[in-house]
Amino acid sequence: DTGVSQDPRHKITKRGQNVTFRCDPISEHNRLYWYRQTLGQGPEFLTYFQNEAQLEKSRLLSDRFSAERPKGSFSTLEIQRTEQGDSAMYLCASSLGGLDQHFGDGTRLSIL
Amino acid sequence: DQQVKQNSPSLSVQEGRISILNCDYTNSMFDYFLWYKKYPAEGPTFLISISSIKDKNEDGRFTVFLNKSAKHLSLHIVPSQPGDSAVYFCAASGNQFYFGTGTSLTVIP
């Protein structure tokens, strides 16, 4: 069990640029979740996949955000035309159909 | 619209004593509740959960209590140890997961 891996750990970009984050879940886990966390807040649910199917999307996930899990393994989260308010920690988690999600250490996004 | 609330941002407890972390929720349709622990620069780690059909679940030093009528749950840690110092998040499961804002626990040696 190598745990959930997220890449990159930190991303600094200029406002208006596109960014893409990657998450590699624990290999046998069929569910994969994306969250966003800002300072002083808990993780906010963005979306989740069961295998390659995206089953739930939060209303927080504006049309600038898109997530994919093409083969039911790794997932990517893309943010287009980044804004200052997108600065946050983006967390990925996976689970084997159960409730105990295993989180990665996150990607910290800073928008200049 | 905060559906899960942790009203105490911080808590300090002496080593060996009991730590009680509280959480309130608004949606009576939540079916599971969970507690996560988070150290700095790491992702949250699952600690313990409870089904909405139960009122208590125990795992070693950790016990979670659920009061459905009050829409309240609590996490008891006894005895508290310095290594328990971390931020604790409660979460509720419905169509998605809802997390509270966290309580920072400091266990004083």
mmCIF file of N, CA, C and O in Angstrom, chain A residues 9 33 35 37 40-45 48 56-59 91 98-106, chain B residues 1-2 31-34 36 38 41-46 49 89 93 95-102:
data_model
loop_
_atom_site.group_PDB
_atom_site.id
_atom_site.type_symbol
_atom_site.label_atom_id
_atom_site.label_comp_id
_atom_site.label_asym_id
_atom_site.label_seq_id
_atom_site.Cartn_x
_atom_site.Cartn_y
_atom_site.Cartn_z
ATOM 1 N N ARG A 9 3.011 18.761 -5.697
ATOM 2 C CA ARG A 9 2.681 19.131 -4.315
ATOM 3 C C ARG A 9 2.353 20.612 -4.228
ATOM 4 O O ARG A 9 1.514 21.020 -3.429
ATOM 5 N N TYR A 33 -12.148 10.605 -4.971
ATOM 6 C CA TYR A 33 -12.809 11.855 -4.603
ATOM 7 C C TYR A 33 -11.836 13.026 -4.765
ATOM 8 O O TYR A 33 -10.649 12.900 -4.503
ATOM 9 N N TYR A 35 -11.439 17.080 -3.363
ATOM 10 C CA TYR A 35 -11.895 18.079 -2.413
ATOM 11 C C TYR A 35 -11.039 19.334 -2.571
ATOM 12 O O TYR A 35 -9.904 19.279 -3.043
ATOM 13 N N GLN A 37 -9.715 22.594 -0.067
ATOM 14 C CA GLN A 37 -9.649 23.078 1.308
ATOM 15 C C GLN A 37 -8.961 24.425 1.356
ATOM 16 O O GLN A 37 -7.847 24.578 0.843
ATOM 17 N N GLY A 40 -8.533 27.443 7.373
ATOM 18 C CA GLY A 40 -9.539 27.530 8.418
ATOM 19 C C GLY A 40 -10.823 26.795 8.122
ATOM 20 O O GLY A 40 -11.775 26.853 8.916
ATOM 21 N N GLN A 41 -10.854 26.102 6.990
ATOM 22 C CA GLN A 41 -12.049 25.356 6.607
ATOM 23 C C GLN A 41 -11.737 23.865 6.512
ATOM 24 O O GLN A 41 -10.579 23.464 6.409
ATOM 25 N N GLY A 42 -12.802 23.067 6.543
ATOM 26 C CA GLY A 42 -12.624 21.659 6.274
ATOM 27 C C GLY A 42 -12.630 21.400 4.780
ATOM 28 O O GLY A 42 -12.925 22.302 3.980
ATOM 29 N N PRO A 43 -12.292 20.185 4.379
ATOM 30 C CA PRO A 43 -12.354 19.849 2.956
ATOM 31 C C PRO A 43 -13.770 20.036 2.411
ATOM 32 O O PRO A 43 -14.751 19.651 3.057
ATOM 33 N N GLU A 44 -13.871 20.630 1.230
ATOM 34 C CA GLU A 44 -15.160 20.803 0.555
ATOM 35 C C GLU A 44 -15.212 19.857 -0.629
ATOM 36 O O GLU A 44 -14.329 19.882 -1.490
ATOM 37 N N PHE A 45 -16.249 19.057 -0.673
ATOM 38 C CA PHE A 45 -16.409 18.061 -1.724
ATOM 39 C C PHE A 45 -16.546 18.757 -3.083
ATOM 40 O O PHE A 45 -17.288 19.729 -3.238
ATOM 41 N N TYR A 48 -16.835 13.015 -7.278
ATOM 42 C CA TYR A 48 -16.306 11.687 -7.039
ATOM 43 C C TYR A 48 -16.611 10.740 -8.189
ATOM 44 O O TYR A 48 -17.577 10.931 -8.944
ATOM 45 N N GLU A 56 -21.001 12.123 -8.954
ATOM 46 C CA GLU A 56 -21.538 13.248 -8.198
ATOM 47 C C GLU A 56 -20.634 14.451 -8.409
ATOM 48 O O GLU A 56 -19.405 14.319 -8.420
ATOM 49 N N LYS A 57 -21.244 15.607 -8.612
ATOM 50 C CA LYS A 57 -20.485 16.852 -8.754
ATOM 51 C C LYS A 57 -21.108 17.903 -7.869
ATOM 52 O O LYS A 57 -22.321 18.094 -7.892
ATOM 53 N N SER A 58 -20.282 18.611 -7.137
ATOM 54 C CA SER A 58 -20.767 19.690 -6.298
ATOM 55 C C SER A 58 -21.081 20.917 -7.149
ATOM 56 O O SER A 58 -20.484 21.131 -8.202
ATOM 57 N N ARG A 59 -21.993 21.738 -6.636
ATOM 58 C CA ARG A 59 -22.254 23.003 -7.342
ATOM 59 C C ARG A 59 -21.052 23.935 -7.249
ATOM 60 O O ARG A 59 -20.966 24.933 -7.945
ATOM 61 N N LEU A 91 -7.329 18.313 -2.514
ATOM 62 C CA LEU A 91 -7.092 16.996 -1.931
ATOM 63 C C LEU A 91 -7.783 15.919 -2.745
ATOM 64 O O LEU A 91 -8.913 16.108 -3.212
ATOM 65 N N GLY A 98 -16.037 1.802 0.438
ATOM 66 C CA GLY A 98 -16.477 2.071 1.801
ATOM 67 C C GLY A 98 -16.394 3.543 2.134
ATOM 68 O O GLY A 98 -16.215 4.390 1.271
ATOM 69 N N LEU A 99 -16.526 3.826 3.403
ATOM 70 C CA LEU A 99 -16.566 5.208 3.830
ATOM 71 C C LEU A 99 -15.212 5.749 4.237
ATOM 72 O O LEU A 99 -15.017 6.951 4.254
ATOM 73 N N ASP A 100 -14.284 4.862 4.608
ATOM 74 C CA ASP A 100 -13.003 5.356 5.121
ATOM 75 C C ASP A 100 -12.101 5.736 3.961
ATOM 76 O O ASP A 100 -11.415 4.912 3.381
ATOM 77 N N GLN A 101 -12.145 7.004 3.611
ATOM 78 C CA GLN A 101 -11.351 7.499 2.505
ATOM 79 C C GLN A 101 -9.907 7.692 2.938
ATOM 80 O O GLN A 101 -9.629 8.168 4.035
ATOM 81 N N HIS A 102 -9.006 7.336 2.040
ATOM 82 C CA HIS A 102 -7.583 7.546 2.254
ATOM 83 C C HIS A 102 -7.193 8.774 1.451
ATOM 84 O O HIS A 102 -7.351 8.785 0.233
ATOM 85 N N PHE A 103 -6.691 9.781 2.133
ATOM 86 C CA PHE A 103 -6.361 11.032 1.491
ATOM 87 C C PHE A 103 -4.899 11.078 1.088
ATOM 88 O O PHE A 103 -4.016 10.551 1.773
ATOM 89 N N GLY A 104 -4.646 11.786 -0.016
ATOM 90 C CA GLY A 104 -3.291 12.169 -0.353
ATOM 91 C C GLY A 104 -2.902 13.418 0.429
ATOM 92 O O GLY A 104 -3.704 13.966 1.193
ATOM 93 N N ASP A 105 -1.670 13.868 0.234
ATOM 94 C CA ASP A 105 -1.190 15.047 0.962
ATOM 95 C C ASP A 105 -1.559 16.351 0.270
ATOM 96 O O ASP A 105 -1.239 17.427 0.780
ATOM 97 N N GLY A 106 -2.211 16.276 -0.882
ATOM 98 C CA GLY A 106 -2.752 17.468 -1.505
ATOM 99 C C GLY A 106 -1.809 18.183 -2.454
ATOM 100 O O GLY A 106 -0.588 17.975 -2.447
ATOM 101 N N ASP B 1 -23.576 27.337 3.217
ATOM 102 C CA ASP B 1 -24.504 26.532 3.999
ATOM 103 C C ASP B 1 -23.724 25.398 4.650
ATOM 104 O O ASP B 1 -23.490 24.362 4.045
ATOM 105 N N GLN B 2 -23.346 25.621 5.913
ATOM 106 C CA GLN B 2 -22.503 24.669 6.624
ATOM 107 C C GLN B 2 -23.394 23.608 7.250
ATOM 108 O O GLN B 2 -24.078 23.868 8.246
ATOM 109 N N ASP B 31 -26.334 9.372 6.767
ATOM 110 C CA ASP B 31 -26.398 7.992 7.213
ATOM 111 C C ASP B 31 -25.129 7.494 7.918
ATOM 112 O O ASP B 31 -25.179 6.486 8.611
ATOM 113 N N TYR B 32 -24.026 8.180 7.727
ATOM 114 C CA TYR B 32 -22.800 7.817 8.431
ATOM 115 C C TYR B 32 -22.077 9.080 8.850
ATOM 116 O O TYR B 32 -22.172 10.112 8.173
ATOM 117 N N PHE B 33 -21.361 8.953 9.957
ATOM 118 C CA PHE B 33 -20.556 10.055 10.458
ATOM 119 C C PHE B 33 -19.144 9.540 10.701
ATOM 120 O O PHE B 33 -18.962 8.391 11.119
ATOM 121 N N LEU B 34 -18.174 10.403 10.418
ATOM 122 C CA LEU B 34 -16.785 9.977 10.494
ATOM 123 C C LEU B 34 -15.956 11.042 11.185
ATOM 124 O O LEU B 34 -16.294 12.233 11.157
ATOM 125 N N TYR B 36 -11.875 12.367 11.257
ATOM 126 C CA TYR B 36 -10.564 12.328 10.640
ATOM 127 C C TYR B 36 -9.608 13.150 11.483
ATOM 128 O O TYR B 36 -9.987 14.123 12.129
ATOM 129 N N LYS B 38 -5.803 15.170 11.299
ATOM 130 C CA LYS B 38 -4.903 15.748 10.303
ATOM 131 C C LYS B 38 -3.698 16.384 10.986
ATOM 132 O O LYS B 38 -3.841 17.268 11.844
ATOM 133 N N ALA B 41 0.755 19.554 6.939
ATOM 134 C CA ALA B 41 1.377 19.155 5.672
ATOM 135 C C ALA B 41 1.034 17.718 5.255
ATOM 136 O O ALA B 41 1.689 17.158 4.367
ATOM 137 N N GLU B 42 0.028 17.138 5.890
ATOM 138 C CA GLU B 42 -0.427 15.808 5.488
ATOM 139 C C GLU B 42 -1.930 15.855 5.214
ATOM 140 O O GLU B 42 -2.642 16.735 5.689
ATOM 141 N N GLY B 43 -2.408 14.884 4.448
ATOM 142 C CA GLY B 43 -3.842 14.773 4.253
ATOM 143 C C GLY B 43 -4.517 14.202 5.479
ATOM 144 O O GLY B 43 -3.859 13.610 6.340
ATOM 145 N N PRO B 44 -5.834 14.369 5.601
ATOM 146 C CA PRO B 44 -6.562 13.790 6.738
ATOM 147 C C PRO B 44 -6.451 12.266 6.751
ATOM 148 O O PRO B 44 -6.369 11.632 5.707
ATOM 149 N N THR B 45 -6.474 11.703 7.954
ATOM 150 C CA THR B 45 -6.426 10.256 8.143
ATOM 151 C C THR B 45 -7.696 9.805 8.844
ATOM 152 O O THR B 45 -8.065 10.367 9.877
ATOM 153 N N PHE B 46 -8.343 8.781 8.281
ATOM 154 C CA PHE B 46 -9.573 8.264 8.885
ATOM 155 C C PHE B 46 -9.295 7.723 10.281
ATOM 156 O O PHE B 46 -8.303 7.023 10.513
ATOM 157 N N SER B 49 -15.699 5.749 12.611
ATOM 158 C CA SER B 49 -16.987 6.136 12.036
ATOM 159 C C SER B 49 -18.127 5.557 12.862
ATOM 160 O O SER B 49 -17.916 4.695 13.723
ATOM 161 N N PHE B 89 -11.329 16.585 12.229
ATOM 162 C CA PHE B 89 -12.493 16.959 11.432
ATOM 163 C C PHE B 89 -13.586 15.919 11.613
ATOM 164 O O PHE B 89 -13.312 14.713 11.548
ATOM 165 N N SER B 93 -21.907 11.697 5.879
ATOM 166 C CA SER B 93 -22.094 11.116 4.558
ATOM 167 C C SER B 93 -23.561 11.145 4.163
ATOM 168 O O SER B 93 -24.425 10.652 4.887
ATOM 169 N N ASN B 95 -25.393 12.263 0.060
ATOM 170 C CA ASN B 95 -25.071 12.063 -1.354
ATOM 171 C C ASN B 95 -23.618 12.423 -1.636
ATOM 172 O O ASN B 95 -23.066 12.071 -2.674
ATOM 173 N N GLN B 96 -23.023 13.121 -0.732
ATOM 174 C CA GLN B 96 -21.595 13.449 -0.776
ATOM 175 C C GLN B 96 -21.128 13.549 0.670
ATOM 176 O O GLN B 96 -21.903 13.297 1.584
ATOM 177 N N PHE B 97 -19.857 13.884 0.824
ATOM 178 C CA PHE B 97 -19.317 14.024 2.174
ATOM 179 C C PHE B 97 -19.241 15.499 2.548
ATOM 180 O O PHE B 97 -18.800 16.328 1.758
ATOM 181 N N TYR B 98 -19.652 15.803 3.783
ATOM 182 C CA TYR B 98 -19.609 17.157 4.302
ATOM 183 C C TYR B 98 -18.698 17.176 5.521
ATOM 184 O O TYR B 98 -18.896 16.383 6.438
ATOM 185 N N PHE B 99 -17.725 18.072 5.516
ATOM 186 C CA PHE B 99 -16.766 18.167 6.599
ATOM 187 C C PHE B 99 -17.017 19.412 7.436
ATOM 188 O O PHE B 99 -17.434 20.455 6.923
ATOM 189 N N GLY B 100 -16.730 19.295 8.738
ATOM 190 C CA GLY B 100 -16.712 20.470 9.593
ATOM 191 C C GLY B 100 -15.427 21.261 9.390
ATOM 192 O O GLY B 100 -14.557 20.876 8.600
ATOM 193 N N THR B 101 -15.282 22.357 10.131
ATOM 194 C CA THR B 101 -14.132 23.245 9.965
ATOM 195 C C THR B 101 -12.932 22.826 10.801
ATOM 196 O O THR B 101 -11.872 23.409 10.685
ATOM 197 N N GLY B 102 -13.120 21.812 11.645
ATOM 198 C CA GLY B 102 -11.989 21.264 12.388
ATOM 199 C C GLY B 102 -11.824 21.861 13.776
ATOM 200 O O GLY B 102 -12.195 23.001 14.046
#
